[in-house]
């Protein structure tokens, strides 16, 4: 497990502050890792999108939970952000040679986790229990919670028809033009144990720089989550710098939905939930328009190239968010 650097938190931050992060995808995992570096583990809960989950080759795959857990455990592939470092692909090659589907790349090391998750789910454990077990086994100290233990698969409406999320994202490389999203069964889903409890006692809720449409909105669609976030008034970090998504298709999605992609568009997307919004210095020209939404801003360097960047940004976000909650 990686060293916790909570001692590097500025002394004026309350040591007991409870922080909840909403995360999905690579950007979300990287800020979650920054938060884990600067907060004591008992003060951090990470609620993760499970709308991307799907069954593939008979295995239950949870890409965002795995990206968060591998990142926190220091095992993530630094090039892709998803999957494992030092991966090998022999099972995939053998699958391809036999005519099996190889469009979704499962590496040899990664496969072990999917096999064990699937085995445990078939034994009757729920996703929260399996995730808790994996976190313990991988030495992950903060609490990582799937948003729900119920299946709420994301569907992408496109001009070519409706596609399951991974078919759109990986198989079709986000090519078909998007017209909307659907989170199947979300209205009947229950937040997983601990989700509402963590939100209700949070001193700060951080919406990570994840895709608003397909990483954060599925979490907010789980009954009880949006009102709980709204009651705490969150701080969001922009996944967009100078109109471009740092990683992934969020910018393309905004455009196809008729919205100019920008940090301002992200702030507007979440406006009813936010006390504060963190954007890149390069986007400082947008702060007045964000203030007009009754949302305070912090302009800083939000690109996370190194683990040190993650910790520095996390510290700034916490300081900014707690300062806002003291003054509101
Ligand atoms: N993303 C890809 O673009 N191509 C892949 O082949 C792929 C495989 C994969 C395997 C395991 C895993 O946990 C994630 C994987 N991802 C892959 C990433 C994932 O599909 C997306 O990044 C997320 O669902 C979006 O947050």
mmCIF file of C-alpha atoms and ligand atoms in Angstrom:
data_model
loop_
_atom_site.group_PDB
_atom_site.id
_atom_site.type_symbol
_atom_site.label_atom_id
_atom_site.label_comp_id
_atom_site.label_asym_id
_atom_site.label_seq_id
_atom_site.Cartn_x
_atom_site.Cartn_y
_atom_site.Cartn_z
ATOM 1 C CA UNK A 1 0.000 0.000 0.000
ATOM 2 C CA UNK A 2 1.122 3.546 -0.666
ATOM 3 C CA UNK A 3 2.199 5.840 2.158
ATOM 4 C CA UNK A 4 -0.445 8.192 3.487
ATOM 5 C CA UNK A 5 0.761 11.765 3.564
ATOM 6 C CA UNK A 6 -1.972 13.196 5.776
ATOM 7 C CA UNK A 7 0.722 14.927 7.806
ATOM 8 C CA UNK A 8 1.207 17.219 4.824
ATOM 9 C CA UNK A 9 -2.315 18.628 5.174
ATOM 10 C CA UNK A 10 -2.275 22.304 6.157
ATOM 11 C CA UNK A 11 -2.663 22.578 9.935
ATOM 12 C CA UNK A 12 -5.841 24.661 9.732
ATOM 13 C CA UNK A 13 -7.842 21.855 8.102
ATOM 14 C CA UNK A 14 -9.957 20.051 10.701
ATOM 15 C CA UNK A 15 -8.409 16.612 11.095
ATOM 16 C CA UNK A 16 -11.902 15.168 11.466
ATOM 17 C CA UNK A 17 -13.362 16.566 8.227
ATOM 18 C CA UNK A 18 -15.295 13.850 6.421
ATOM 19 C CA UNK A 19 -14.885 13.954 2.652
ATOM 20 C CA UNK A 20 -17.009 12.029 0.140
ATOM 21 C CA UNK A 21 -15.898 11.821 -3.489
ATOM 22 C CA UNK A 22 -18.121 10.836 -6.422
ATOM 23 C CA UNK A 23 -15.957 9.196 -9.061
ATOM 24 C CA UNK A 24 -15.889 7.212 -12.281
ATOM 25 C CA UNK A 25 -13.302 6.732 -14.985
ATOM 26 C CA UNK A 26 -9.644 7.661 -15.075
ATOM 27 C CA UNK A 27 -9.886 11.372 -14.076
ATOM 28 C CA UNK A 28 -12.082 10.468 -11.133
ATOM 29 C CA UNK A 29 -9.710 7.731 -10.010
ATOM 30 C CA UNK A 30 -6.734 10.113 -10.152
ATOM 31 C CA UNK A 31 -8.346 12.754 -7.940
ATOM 32 C CA UNK A 32 -9.622 10.016 -5.606
ATOM 33 C CA UNK A 33 -5.995 8.899 -5.317
ATOM 34 C CA UNK A 34 -4.940 12.476 -4.498
ATOM 35 C CA UNK A 35 -7.590 12.645 -1.771
ATOM 36 C CA UNK A 36 -6.389 9.292 -0.424
ATOM 37 C CA UNK A 37 -2.836 10.635 -0.284
ATOM 38 C CA UNK A 38 -3.739 13.680 1.833
ATOM 39 C CA UNK A 39 -6.616 12.480 4.039
ATOM 40 C CA UNK A 40 -6.596 9.902 6.819
ATOM 41 C CA UNK A 41 -8.373 6.836 5.375
ATOM 42 C CA UNK A 42 -11.198 6.990 7.922
ATOM 43 C CA UNK A 43 -12.051 10.471 6.609
ATOM 44 C CA UNK A 44 -12.537 9.490 2.973
ATOM 45 C CA UNK A 45 -15.386 7.652 1.241
ATOM 46 C CA UNK A 46 -15.327 7.209 -2.534
ATOM 47 C CA UNK A 47 -18.666 6.456 -4.210
ATOM 48 C CA UNK A 48 -18.074 4.899 -7.620
ATOM 49 C CA UNK A 49 -20.190 4.676 -10.785
ATOM 50 C CA UNK A 50 -21.348 1.170 -11.662
ATOM 51 C CA UNK A 51 -23.421 2.122 -14.734
ATOM 52 C CA UNK A 52 -20.530 0.924 -16.951
ATOM 53 C CA UNK A 53 -20.667 -2.587 -15.453
ATOM 54 C CA UNK A 54 -21.496 -5.423 -17.802
ATOM 55 C CA UNK A 55 -21.219 -9.139 -18.302
ATOM 56 C CA UNK A 56 -18.592 -10.216 -20.817
ATOM 57 C CA UNK A 57 -17.328 -13.743 -21.511
ATOM 58 C CA UNK A 58 -19.502 -14.838 -18.606
ATOM 59 C CA UNK A 59 -17.591 -12.540 -16.233
ATOM 60 C CA UNK A 60 -18.944 -9.581 -14.277
ATOM 61 C CA UNK A 61 -16.814 -6.522 -15.170
ATOM 62 C CA UNK A 62 -16.899 -3.270 -13.138
ATOM 63 C CA UNK A 63 -14.552 -0.944 -15.056
ATOM 64 C CA UNK A 64 -14.894 2.158 -12.873
ATOM 65 C CA UNK A 65 -14.641 0.316 -9.546
ATOM 66 C CA UNK A 66 -11.563 -1.459 -10.858
ATOM 67 C CA UNK A 67 -9.989 1.737 -12.208
ATOM 68 C CA UNK A 68 -10.466 3.407 -8.809
ATOM 69 C CA UNK A 69 -9.187 0.378 -6.867
ATOM 70 C CA UNK A 70 -6.164 -0.273 -9.101
ATOM 71 C CA UNK A 71 -5.272 3.430 -8.965
ATOM 72 C CA UNK A 72 -5.549 3.593 -5.159
ATOM 73 C CA UNK A 73 -3.517 0.401 -4.845
ATOM 74 C CA UNK A 74 -0.792 1.752 -7.159
ATOM 75 C CA UNK A 75 -1.471 -1.063 -9.642
ATOM 76 C CA UNK A 76 -3.079 0.888 -12.510
ATOM 77 C CA UNK A 77 -1.669 0.931 -16.013
ATOM 78 C CA UNK A 78 -0.142 4.442 -16.245
ATOM 79 C CA UNK A 79 -0.544 4.587 -20.051
ATOM 80 C CA UNK A 80 -4.268 3.782 -20.314
ATOM 81 C CA UNK A 81 -5.408 4.666 -16.773
ATOM 82 C CA UNK A 82 -7.586 1.499 -16.804
ATOM 83 C CA UNK A 83 -6.441 -2.082 -16.366
ATOM 84 C CA UNK A 84 -3.211 -3.116 -14.676
ATOM 85 C CA UNK A 85 0.405 -2.089 -15.017
ATOM 86 C CA UNK A 86 2.839 -4.747 -16.291
ATOM 87 C CA UNK A 87 -0.061 -6.526 -17.969
ATOM 88 C CA UNK A 88 0.281 -9.477 -20.349
ATOM 89 C CA UNK A 89 -2.319 -10.537 -22.914
ATOM 90 C CA UNK A 90 -1.897 -14.269 -23.443
ATOM 91 C CA UNK A 91 -5.461 -15.219 -22.523
ATOM 92 C CA UNK A 92 -6.804 -12.570 -24.935
ATOM 93 C CA UNK A 93 -4.507 -13.819 -27.721
ATOM 94 C CA UNK A 94 -5.603 -17.382 -27.139
ATOM 95 C CA UNK A 95 -9.260 -16.241 -27.109
ATOM 96 C CA UNK A 96 -8.758 -14.418 -30.425
ATOM 97 C CA UNK A 97 -7.045 -17.418 -32.011
ATOM 98 C CA UNK A 98 -10.150 -19.467 -31.192
ATOM 99 C CA UNK A 99 -12.467 -16.879 -32.762
ATOM 100 C CA UNK A 100 -13.652 -15.361 -29.465
ATOM 101 C CA UNK A 101 -14.445 -11.660 -28.979
ATOM 102 C CA UNK A 102 -11.355 -9.538 -28.262
ATOM 103 C CA UNK A 103 -12.800 -6.020 -28.656
ATOM 104 C CA UNK A 104 -12.867 -5.572 -24.858
ATOM 105 C CA UNK A 105 -9.283 -6.131 -23.769
ATOM 106 C CA UNK A 106 -8.990 -8.112 -20.559
ATOM 107 C CA UNK A 107 -5.378 -8.649 -19.535
ATOM 108 C CA UNK A 108 -4.092 -11.753 -17.768
ATOM 109 C CA UNK A 109 -3.594 -10.089 -14.377
ATOM 110 C CA UNK A 110 -6.893 -8.238 -14.626
ATOM 111 C CA UNK A 111 -8.710 -11.478 -15.513
ATOM 112 C CA UNK A 112 -7.892 -12.931 -12.093
ATOM 113 C CA UNK A 113 -9.906 -10.175 -10.437
ATOM 114 C CA UNK A 114 -12.910 -10.635 -12.745
ATOM 115 C CA UNK A 115 -12.862 -14.399 -12.151
ATOM 116 C CA UNK A 116 -12.838 -13.944 -8.388
ATOM 117 C CA UNK A 117 -15.504 -11.200 -8.417
ATOM 118 C CA UNK A 118 -17.765 -13.364 -10.565
ATOM 119 C CA UNK A 119 -17.193 -16.399 -8.336
ATOM 120 C CA UNK A 120 -18.076 -14.414 -5.206
ATOM 121 C CA UNK A 121 -21.190 -12.849 -6.794
ATOM 122 C CA UNK A 122 -22.355 -16.335 -7.866
ATOM 123 C CA UNK A 123 -21.837 -17.516 -4.274
ATOM 124 C CA UNK A 124 -24.371 -14.860 -3.218
ATOM 125 C CA UNK A 125 -22.163 -11.985 -2.066
ATOM 126 C CA UNK A 126 -23.253 -8.546 -3.226
ATOM 127 C CA UNK A 127 -21.019 -6.045 -5.031
ATOM 128 C CA UNK A 128 -20.404 -4.028 -1.834
ATOM 129 C CA UNK A 129 -19.153 -7.124 -0.028
ATOM 130 C CA UNK A 130 -16.911 -8.138 -2.911
ATOM 131 C CA UNK A 131 -15.543 -4.587 -3.213
ATOM 132 C CA UNK A 132 -14.825 -4.421 0.532
ATOM 133 C CA UNK A 133 -12.985 -7.736 0.295
ATOM 134 C CA UNK A 134 -10.921 -6.612 -2.716
ATOM 135 C CA UNK A 135 -10.007 -3.325 -1.014
ATOM 136 C CA UNK A 136 -8.762 -5.226 2.022
ATOM 137 C CA UNK A 137 -6.817 -7.673 -0.162
ATOM 138 C CA UNK A 138 -5.236 -4.850 -2.216
ATOM 139 C CA UNK A 139 -4.360 -2.754 0.861
ATOM 140 C CA UNK A 140 -6.776 0.077 0.038
ATOM 141 C CA UNK A 141 -7.570 1.903 3.272
ATOM 142 C CA UNK A 142 -10.251 4.537 2.404
ATOM 143 C CA UNK A 143 -13.835 3.307 2.005
ATOM 144 C CA UNK A 144 -14.723 2.523 -1.622
ATOM 145 C CA UNK A 145 -18.441 1.972 -2.258
ATOM 146 C CA UNK A 146 -20.229 0.959 -5.454
ATOM 147 C CA UNK A 147 -23.084 3.455 -5.906
ATOM 148 C CA UNK A 148 -25.562 0.574 -5.724
ATOM 149 C CA UNK A 149 -25.590 -3.214 -5.496
ATOM 150 C CA UNK A 150 -28.406 -3.292 -8.058
ATOM 151 C CA UNK A 151 -27.805 -3.480 -11.814
ATOM 152 C CA UNK A 152 -28.394 -0.056 -13.434
ATOM 153 C CA UNK A 153 -26.704 -0.358 -16.836
ATOM 154 C CA UNK A 154 -26.100 2.819 -18.816
ATOM 155 C CA UNK A 155 -27.542 2.891 -22.336
ATOM 156 C CA UNK A 156 -26.401 5.432 -24.904
ATOM 157 C CA UNK A 157 -28.983 6.802 -27.335
ATOM 158 C CA UNK A 158 -27.298 7.446 -30.679
ATOM 159 C CA UNK A 159 -28.445 8.325 -34.182
ATOM 160 C CA UNK A 160 -27.840 4.636 -34.977
ATOM 161 C CA UNK A 161 -30.100 3.475 -32.150
ATOM 162 C CA UNK A 162 -29.589 2.604 -28.493
ATOM 163 C CA UNK A 163 -26.292 0.943 -27.485
ATOM 164 C CA UNK A 164 -25.157 -0.664 -24.216
ATOM 165 C CA UNK A 165 -22.428 1.553 -22.737
ATOM 166 C CA UNK A 166 -19.359 -0.602 -23.445
ATOM 167 C CA UNK A 167 -20.576 -1.354 -26.998
ATOM 168 C CA UNK A 168 -20.667 2.406 -27.575
ATOM 169 C CA UNK A 169 -17.506 3.277 -25.633
ATOM 170 C CA UNK A 170 -15.069 0.510 -26.480
ATOM 171 C CA UNK A 171 -16.449 -1.494 -29.411
ATOM 172 C CA UNK A 172 -17.653 1.550 -31.390
ATOM 173 C CA UNK A 173 -14.905 3.861 -29.980
ATOM 174 C CA UNK A 174 -17.553 6.525 -29.140
ATOM 175 C CA UNK A 175 -18.126 7.049 -32.899
ATOM 176 C CA UNK A 176 -21.938 7.106 -33.180
ATOM 177 C CA UNK A 177 -23.401 10.544 -32.528
ATOM 178 C CA UNK A 178 -24.996 10.686 -29.083
ATOM 179 C CA UNK A 179 -28.543 11.947 -28.487
ATOM 180 C CA UNK A 180 -28.996 11.028 -24.807
ATOM 181 C CA UNK A 181 -28.482 8.504 -22.008
ATOM 182 C CA UNK A 182 -30.602 6.127 -19.949
ATOM 183 C CA UNK A 183 -29.729 4.484 -16.637
ATOM 184 C CA UNK A 184 -31.841 1.356 -16.735
ATOM 185 C CA UNK A 185 -33.545 0.513 -13.452
ATOM 186 C CA UNK A 186 -31.915 3.420 -11.603
ATOM 187 C CA UNK A 187 -35.262 4.701 -10.315
ATOM 188 C CA UNK A 188 -35.808 1.389 -8.460
ATOM 189 C CA UNK A 189 -32.206 0.926 -7.315
ATOM 190 C CA UNK A 190 -31.129 1.268 -3.715
ATOM 191 C CA UNK A 191 -27.928 3.117 -2.782
ATOM 192 C CA UNK A 192 -25.449 0.574 -1.481
ATOM 193 C CA UNK A 193 -25.005 0.368 2.301
ATOM 194 C CA UNK A 194 -23.085 3.394 3.595
ATOM 195 C CA UNK A 195 -23.675 5.688 0.591
ATOM 196 C CA UNK A 196 -26.390 7.919 2.072
ATOM 197 C CA UNK A 197 -24.869 7.693 5.545
ATOM 198 C CA UNK A 198 -21.518 8.965 4.221
ATOM 199 C CA UNK A 199 -23.156 11.770 2.231
ATOM 200 C CA UNK A 200 -25.316 12.848 5.161
ATOM 201 C CA UNK A 201 -22.342 13.285 7.487
ATOM 202 C CA UNK A 202 -19.945 14.706 4.888
ATOM 203 C CA UNK A 203 -18.237 18.036 5.585
ATOM 204 C CA UNK A 204 -17.356 18.145 1.905
ATOM 205 C CA UNK A 205 -18.627 16.349 -1.195
ATOM 206 C CA UNK A 206 -16.209 16.393 -4.131
ATOM 207 C CA UNK A 207 -17.466 15.662 -7.651
ATOM 208 C CA UNK A 208 -14.316 14.364 -9.327
ATOM 209 C CA UNK A 209 -13.236 15.377 -12.873
ATOM 210 C CA UNK A 210 -15.149 12.464 -14.359
ATOM 211 C CA UNK A 211 -17.503 12.466 -17.347
ATOM 212 C CA UNK A 212 -20.642 14.298 -16.130
ATOM 213 C CA UNK A 213 -22.960 12.401 -18.489
ATOM 214 C CA UNK A 214 -21.875 8.795 -18.010
ATOM 215 C CA UNK A 215 -19.794 8.713 -14.815
ATOM 216 C CA UNK A 216 -21.441 11.175 -12.398
ATOM 217 C CA UNK A 217 -25.070 11.387 -13.617
ATOM 218 C CA UNK A 218 -25.569 7.613 -13.086
ATOM 219 C CA UNK A 219 -24.520 8.067 -9.426
ATOM 220 C CA UNK A 220 -26.840 11.065 -9.015
ATOM 221 C CA UNK A 221 -29.698 9.016 -10.535
ATOM 222 C CA UNK A 222 -29.711 6.563 -7.625
ATOM 223 C CA UNK A 223 -32.673 7.512 -5.401
ATOM 224 C CA UNK A 224 -31.637 9.705 -2.491
ATOM 225 C CA UNK A 225 -28.173 10.569 -3.804
ATOM 226 C CA UNK A 226 -28.925 13.827 -5.658
ATOM 227 C CA UNK A 227 -30.862 15.385 -2.719
ATOM 228 C CA UNK A 228 -28.117 14.290 -0.303
ATOM 229 C CA UNK A 229 -25.423 15.937 -2.472
ATOM 230 C CA UNK A 230 -27.586 19.033 -2.897
ATOM 231 C CA UNK A 231 -28.020 19.318 0.874
ATOM 232 C CA UNK A 232 -24.213 19.331 1.390
ATOM 233 C CA UNK A 233 -23.544 21.607 -1.639
ATOM 234 C CA UNK A 234 -20.615 20.049 -3.417
ATOM 235 C CA UNK A 235 -17.389 21.178 -5.039
ATOM 236 C CA UNK A 236 -16.834 19.873 -8.584
ATOM 237 C CA UNK A 237 -13.571 19.721 -10.510
ATOM 238 C CA UNK A 238 -13.807 20.329 -14.261
ATOM 239 C CA UNK A 239 -12.935 17.441 -16.595
ATOM 240 C CA UNK A 240 -12.614 20.018 -19.409
ATOM 241 C CA UNK A 241 -9.719 22.451 -19.997
ATOM 242 C CA UNK A 242 -9.893 25.041 -22.805
ATOM 243 C CA UNK A 243 -12.890 23.286 -24.339
ATOM 244 C CA UNK A 244 -11.100 19.909 -24.533
ATOM 245 C CA UNK A 245 -11.731 16.887 -22.332
ATOM 246 C CA UNK A 246 -8.611 15.868 -20.435
ATOM 247 C CA UNK A 247 -9.402 12.192 -21.234
ATOM 248 C CA UNK A 248 -12.400 10.517 -22.827
ATOM 249 C CA UNK A 249 -15.431 11.615 -24.821
ATOM 250 C CA UNK A 250 -17.125 14.161 -22.493
ATOM 251 C CA UNK A 251 -16.381 17.092 -24.845
ATOM 252 C CA UNK A 252 -17.692 15.170 -27.847
ATOM 253 C CA UNK A 253 -20.863 14.314 -25.885
ATOM 254 C CA UNK A 254 -21.483 17.971 -24.928
ATOM 255 C CA UNK A 255 -21.060 18.986 -28.602
ATOM 256 C CA UNK A 256 -23.371 16.291 -29.929
ATOM 257 C CA UNK A 257 -25.991 17.282 -27.363
ATOM 258 C CA UNK A 258 -25.814 20.839 -28.696
ATOM 259 C CA UNK A 259 -23.763 22.356 -25.860
ATOM 260 C CA UNK A 260 -20.369 24.014 -26.431
ATOM 261 C CA UNK A 261 -17.934 21.984 -24.318
ATOM 262 C CA UNK A 262 -16.239 24.105 -21.660
ATOM 263 C CA UNK A 263 -15.658 24.294 -17.920
ATOM 264 C CA UNK A 264 -18.661 26.650 -17.859
ATOM 265 C CA UNK A 265 -20.866 23.972 -19.468
ATOM 266 C CA UNK A 266 -19.784 21.532 -16.734
ATOM 267 C CA UNK A 267 -20.500 24.098 -13.996
ATOM 268 C CA UNK A 268 -23.958 24.688 -15.496
ATOM 269 C CA UNK A 269 -24.579 20.927 -15.688
ATOM 270 C CA UNK A 270 -24.083 20.622 -11.910
ATOM 271 C CA UNK A 271 -25.098 24.175 -10.896
ATOM 272 C CA UNK A 272 -27.962 23.199 -8.550
ATOM 273 C CA UNK A 273 -25.600 20.958 -6.551
ATOM 274 C CA UNK A 274 -22.585 23.229 -6.204
ATOM 275 C CA UNK A 275 -21.116 25.626 -3.709
ATOM 276 C CA UNK A 276 -17.822 25.702 -5.582
ATOM 277 C CA UNK A 277 -16.223 24.812 -8.885
ATOM 278 C CA UNK A 278 -12.552 24.169 -9.595
ATOM 279 C CA UNK A 279 -11.336 24.976 -13.100
ATOM 280 C CA UNK A 280 -8.004 25.342 -14.811
ATOM 281 C CA UNK A 281 -6.088 28.641 -14.768
ATOM 282 C CA UNK A 282 -6.330 28.561 -18.577
ATOM 283 C CA UNK A 283 -10.105 28.979 -18.179
ATOM 284 C CA UNK A 284 -9.947 31.906 -15.753
ATOM 285 C CA UNK A 285 -11.917 34.008 -18.276
ATOM 286 C CA UNK A 286 -15.015 31.898 -17.368
ATOM 287 C CA UNK A 287 -15.093 32.670 -13.644
ATOM 288 C CA UNK A 288 -17.510 35.605 -13.840
ATOM 289 C CA UNK A 289 -20.067 33.545 -15.739
ATOM 290 C CA UNK A 290 -19.702 30.766 -13.147
ATOM 291 C CA UNK A 291 -20.107 33.251 -10.284
ATOM 292 C CA UNK A 292 -23.358 34.339 -11.973
ATOM 293 C CA UNK A 293 -24.620 30.784 -11.270
ATOM 294 C CA UNK A 294 -24.078 31.504 -7.526
ATOM 295 C CA UNK A 295 -21.088 29.159 -7.567
ATOM 296 C CA UNK A 296 -17.686 30.180 -6.168
ATOM 297 C CA UNK A 297 -14.563 29.306 -8.148
ATOM 298 C CA UNK A 298 -10.984 28.225 -7.665
ATOM 299 C CA UNK A 299 -8.733 28.548 -10.737
ATOM 300 C CA UNK A 300 -5.643 26.365 -10.455
ATOM 301 C CA UNK A 301 -3.655 23.733 -12.369
ATOM 302 C CA UNK A 302 -6.071 20.825 -12.661
ATOM 303 C CA UNK A 303 -4.117 18.585 -15.031
ATOM 304 C CA UNK A 304 -2.902 15.570 -13.018
ATOM 305 C CA UNK A 305 0.193 14.196 -14.756
ATOM 306 C CA UNK A 306 1.912 12.770 -11.674
ATOM 307 C CA UNK A 307 0.858 11.371 -8.285
ATOM 308 C CA UNK A 308 2.229 14.614 -6.779
ATOM 309 C CA UNK A 309 -0.159 16.639 -8.989
ATOM 310 C CA UNK A 310 -3.046 14.526 -7.666
ATOM 311 C CA UNK A 311 -2.127 15.209 -4.032
ATOM 312 C CA UNK A 312 -1.568 18.937 -4.625
ATOM 313 C CA UNK A 313 -4.912 19.327 -6.420
ATOM 314 C CA UNK A 314 -6.711 17.273 -3.760
ATOM 315 C CA UNK A 315 -5.300 19.488 -1.013
ATOM 316 C CA UNK A 316 -6.386 22.648 -2.847
ATOM 317 C CA UNK A 317 -9.873 21.241 -3.455
ATOM 318 C CA UNK A 318 -10.283 20.294 0.222
ATOM 319 C CA UNK A 319 -9.061 23.690 1.456
ATOM 320 C CA UNK A 320 -11.337 25.508 -1.004
ATOM 321 C CA UNK A 321 -14.367 23.328 -0.207
ATOM 322 C CA UNK A 322 -14.000 23.520 3.559
ATOM 323 C CA UNK A 323 -13.447 27.282 3.379
ATOM 324 C CA UNK A 324 -16.727 27.568 1.447
ATOM 325 C CA UNK A 325 -18.635 25.410 3.914
ATOM 326 C CA UNK A 326 -17.296 27.604 6.778
ATOM 327 C CA UNK A 327 -18.487 30.790 5.085
ATOM 328 C CA UNK A 328 -21.854 29.643 3.649
HETATM 329 N N1 LIG B 1 -11.315 0.768 -22.428
HETATM 330 C C1 LIG B 1 -11.004 0.725 -23.737
HETATM 331 O O1 LIG B 1 -11.017 1.780 -24.386
HETATM 332 N N2 LIG B 1 -10.701 -0.463 -24.362
HETATM 333 C C2 LIG B 1 -10.669 -1.644 -23.694
HETATM 334 O O2 LIG B 1 -10.396 -2.678 -24.291
HETATM 335 C C3 LIG B 1 -10.954 -1.612 -22.298
HETATM 336 C C4 LIG B 1 -10.893 -2.750 -21.516
HETATM 337 C C5 LIG B 1 -11.082 -2.662 -20.126
HETATM 338 C C6 LIG B 1 -10.941 -3.786 -19.320
HETATM 339 C C7 LIG B 1 -11.142 -3.701 -17.959
HETATM 340 C C8 LIG B 1 -11.490 -2.478 -17.386
HETATM 341 O O3 LIG B 1 -11.681 -2.405 -16.073
HETATM 342 C C9 LIG B 1 -11.627 -1.357 -18.171
HETATM 343 C C10 LIG B 1 -11.431 -1.425 -19.551
HETATM 344 N N3 LIG B 1 -11.558 -0.295 -20.351
HETATM 345 C C11 LIG B 1 -11.280 -0.354 -21.694
HETATM 346 C C12 LIG B 1 -11.938 0.985 -19.804
HETATM 347 C C13 LIG B 1 -13.427 1.164 -19.656
HETATM 348 O O4 LIG B 1 -14.212 0.506 -20.564
HETATM 349 C C14 LIG B 1 -13.823 2.641 -19.683
HETATM 350 O O5 LIG B 1 -12.760 3.487 -19.465
HETATM 351 C C15 LIG B 1 -14.806 2.964 -18.631
HETATM 352 O O6 LIG B 1 -15.917 2.143 -18.622
HETATM 353 C C16 LIG B 1 -15.255 4.433 -18.750
HETATM 354 O O7 LIG B 1 -15.078 4.983 -17.524
#
